[in-house]
Tab-separated table of C-alpha atoms and ligand atoms in Angstrom:
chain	number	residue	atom	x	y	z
A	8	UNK	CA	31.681	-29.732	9.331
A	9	UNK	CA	28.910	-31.052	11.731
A	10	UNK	CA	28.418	-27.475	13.175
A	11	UNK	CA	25.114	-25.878	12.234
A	12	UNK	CA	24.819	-23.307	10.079
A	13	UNK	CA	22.671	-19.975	10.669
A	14	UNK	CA	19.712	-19.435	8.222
A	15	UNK	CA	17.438	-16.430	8.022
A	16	UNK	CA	14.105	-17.700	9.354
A	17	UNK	CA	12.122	-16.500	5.846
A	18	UNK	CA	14.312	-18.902	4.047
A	19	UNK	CA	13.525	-21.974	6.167
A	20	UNK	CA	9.900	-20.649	5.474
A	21	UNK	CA	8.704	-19.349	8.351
A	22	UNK	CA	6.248	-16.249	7.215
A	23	UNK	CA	8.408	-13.435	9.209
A	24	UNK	CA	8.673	-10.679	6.177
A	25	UNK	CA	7.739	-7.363	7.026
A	26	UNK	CA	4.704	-8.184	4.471
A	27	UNK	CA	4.264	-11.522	5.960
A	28	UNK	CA	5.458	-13.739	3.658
A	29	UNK	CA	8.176	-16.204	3.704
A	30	UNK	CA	10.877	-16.612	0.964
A	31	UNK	CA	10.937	-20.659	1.230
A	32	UNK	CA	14.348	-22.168	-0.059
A	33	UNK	CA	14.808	-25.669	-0.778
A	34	UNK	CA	18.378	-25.899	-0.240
A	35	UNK	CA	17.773	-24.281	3.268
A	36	UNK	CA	14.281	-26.066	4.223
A	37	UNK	CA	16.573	-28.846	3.511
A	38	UNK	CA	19.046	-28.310	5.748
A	39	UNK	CA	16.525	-27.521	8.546
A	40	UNK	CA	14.890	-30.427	7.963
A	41	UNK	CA	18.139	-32.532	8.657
A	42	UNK	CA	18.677	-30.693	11.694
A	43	UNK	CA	21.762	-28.938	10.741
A	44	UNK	CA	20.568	-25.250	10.375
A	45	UNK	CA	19.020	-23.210	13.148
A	46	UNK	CA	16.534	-20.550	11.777
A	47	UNK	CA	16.714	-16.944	12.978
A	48	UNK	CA	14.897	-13.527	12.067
A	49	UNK	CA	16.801	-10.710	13.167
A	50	UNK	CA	13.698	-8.398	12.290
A	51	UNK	CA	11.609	-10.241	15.029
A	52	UNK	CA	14.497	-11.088	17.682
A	53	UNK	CA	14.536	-7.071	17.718
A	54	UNK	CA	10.757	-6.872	18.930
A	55	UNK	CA	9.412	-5.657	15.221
A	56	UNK	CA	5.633	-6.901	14.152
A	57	UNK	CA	4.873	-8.862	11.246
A	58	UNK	CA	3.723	-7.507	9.285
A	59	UNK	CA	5.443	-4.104	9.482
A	60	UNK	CA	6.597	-1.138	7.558
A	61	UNK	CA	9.114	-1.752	5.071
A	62	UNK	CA	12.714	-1.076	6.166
A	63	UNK	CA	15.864	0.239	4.412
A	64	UNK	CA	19.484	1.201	5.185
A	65	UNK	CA	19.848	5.115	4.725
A	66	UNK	CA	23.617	6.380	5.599
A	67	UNK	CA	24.213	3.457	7.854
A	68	UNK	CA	21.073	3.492	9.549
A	69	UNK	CA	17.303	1.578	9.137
A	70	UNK	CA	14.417	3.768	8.064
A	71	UNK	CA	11.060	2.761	7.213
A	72	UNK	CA	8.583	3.733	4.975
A	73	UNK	CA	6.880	6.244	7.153
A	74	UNK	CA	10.453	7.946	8.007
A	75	UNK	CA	10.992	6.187	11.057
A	76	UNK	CA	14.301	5.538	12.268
A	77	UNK	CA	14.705	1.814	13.279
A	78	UNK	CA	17.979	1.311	13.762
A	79	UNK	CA	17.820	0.165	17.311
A	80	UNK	CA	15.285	-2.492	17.508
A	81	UNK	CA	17.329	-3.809	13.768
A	82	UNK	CA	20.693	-3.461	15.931
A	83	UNK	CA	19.053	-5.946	19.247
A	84	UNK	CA	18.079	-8.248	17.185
A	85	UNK	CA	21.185	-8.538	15.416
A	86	UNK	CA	23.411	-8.740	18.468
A	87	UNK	CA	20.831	-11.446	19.549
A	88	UNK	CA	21.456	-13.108	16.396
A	89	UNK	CA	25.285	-12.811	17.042
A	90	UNK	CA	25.100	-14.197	20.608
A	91	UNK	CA	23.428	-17.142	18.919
A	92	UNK	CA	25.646	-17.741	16.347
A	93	UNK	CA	28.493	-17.745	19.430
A	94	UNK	CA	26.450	-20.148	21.585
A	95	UNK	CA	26.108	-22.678	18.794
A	96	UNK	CA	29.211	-22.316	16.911
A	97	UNK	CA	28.183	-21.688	13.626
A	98	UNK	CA	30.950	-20.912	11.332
A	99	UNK	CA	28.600	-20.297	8.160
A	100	UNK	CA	24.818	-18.639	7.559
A	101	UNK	CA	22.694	-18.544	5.037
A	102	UNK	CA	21.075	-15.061	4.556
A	103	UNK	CA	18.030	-13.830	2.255
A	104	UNK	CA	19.571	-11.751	-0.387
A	105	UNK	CA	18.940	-8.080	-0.281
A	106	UNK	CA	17.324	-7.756	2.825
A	107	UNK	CA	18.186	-4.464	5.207
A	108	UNK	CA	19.098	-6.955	7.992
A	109	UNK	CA	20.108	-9.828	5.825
A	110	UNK	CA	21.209	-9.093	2.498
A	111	UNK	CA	25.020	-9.651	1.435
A	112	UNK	CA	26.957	-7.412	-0.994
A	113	UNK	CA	23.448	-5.363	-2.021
A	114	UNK	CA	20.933	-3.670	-0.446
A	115	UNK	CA	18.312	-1.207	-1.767
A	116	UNK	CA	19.527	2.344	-1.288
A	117	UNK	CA	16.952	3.970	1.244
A	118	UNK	CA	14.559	5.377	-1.367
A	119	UNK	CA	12.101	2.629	-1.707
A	120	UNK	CA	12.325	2.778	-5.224
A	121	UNK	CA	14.000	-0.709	-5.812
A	122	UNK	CA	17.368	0.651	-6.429
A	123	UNK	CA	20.125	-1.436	-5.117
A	124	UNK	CA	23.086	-0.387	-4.251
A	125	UNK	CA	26.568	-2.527	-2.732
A	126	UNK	CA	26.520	-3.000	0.883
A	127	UNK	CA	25.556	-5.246	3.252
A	128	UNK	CA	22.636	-5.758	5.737
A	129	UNK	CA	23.276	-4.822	9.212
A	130	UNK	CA	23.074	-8.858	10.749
A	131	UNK	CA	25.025	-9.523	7.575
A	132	UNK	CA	28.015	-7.588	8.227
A	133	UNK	CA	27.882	-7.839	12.181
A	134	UNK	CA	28.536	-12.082	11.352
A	135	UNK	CA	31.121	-10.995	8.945
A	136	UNK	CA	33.127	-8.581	11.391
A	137	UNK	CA	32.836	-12.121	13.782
A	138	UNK	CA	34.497	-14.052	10.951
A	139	UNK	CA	30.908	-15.995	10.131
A	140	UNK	CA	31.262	-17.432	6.453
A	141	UNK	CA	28.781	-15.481	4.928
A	142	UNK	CA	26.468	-16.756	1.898
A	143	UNK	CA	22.786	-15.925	0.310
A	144	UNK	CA	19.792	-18.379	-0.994
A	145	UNK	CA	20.911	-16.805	-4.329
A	146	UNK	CA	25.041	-17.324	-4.035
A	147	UNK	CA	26.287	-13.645	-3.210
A	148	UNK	CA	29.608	-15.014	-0.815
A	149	UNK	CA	31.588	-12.964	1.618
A	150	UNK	CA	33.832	-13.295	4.192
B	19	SF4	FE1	14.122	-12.880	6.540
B	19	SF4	FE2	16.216	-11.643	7.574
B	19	SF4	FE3	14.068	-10.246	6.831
B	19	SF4	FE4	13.927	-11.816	8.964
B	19	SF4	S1	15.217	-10.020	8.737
B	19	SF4	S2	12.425	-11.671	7.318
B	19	SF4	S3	15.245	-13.501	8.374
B	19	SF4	S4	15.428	-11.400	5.488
């Protein structure tokens, strides 16, 4: 398969985490490195700050700590992430695991208390409705 394959920017170790951190993956620095994954951050592609406010899904939308709704800026940057995907024909991505934008199969629950519950981030399912091959750094699989 010599198409690339989508990776969330964090994961290729770029320092885009709402606390400003990276989550650096070997497998997917790796990949980057040979030129066969493009790096994207949903989170910033929307227009959000790093650092910023933690962000969770509450009843299919994005709050953050504070209470503020930020579903729109999380839903333009994950279109932007989907045109992307389109342009370059990736048929997989690599996502961070958990993450409101990025996480596959769990997410935390919208009560910043660490609580996970199943469900996917909203970039994570938008690639899945486009029939992306969906994977995280930590093996959750879907579609
Ligand atoms: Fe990483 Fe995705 Fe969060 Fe961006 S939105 S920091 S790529 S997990």
């Amino acid at each position: 398969d010599i198409t690339p394959v989508l990776v969330s920017a964090c994961l290729a170790g770029q320092r885009c985490r709402y606390d400003g951190t990276a989550s650096p993956d070997a497998r997917v620095m790796d990949l980057v490195a040979q030129g066969r994954a493009i790096p994207f951050c949903p989170e910033i592609a929307g227009g959000l700050p790093t650092p910023r406010p933690a962000c969770e899904l509450r009843h299919g939308r994005v709050v953050d700590r504070d209470g503020v709704d930020r579903t729109g800026a999380f839903l333009r940057g994950a279109e932007q992430g989907l045109e992307l995907v389109r342009l370059a024909r990736c048929a997989r991505a690599v996502l961070k695991a958990r993450s409101p934008s990025c996480g596959l199969g769990r997410v935390y629950d919208g009560s910043f208390s660490g609580t996970l519950v199943p469900g996917h981030g909203l970039f994570a399912a938008m690639l899945l409705d486009a029939g992306v091959e969906v994977v995280t750094e930590e093996g959750q699989e879907g579609g």
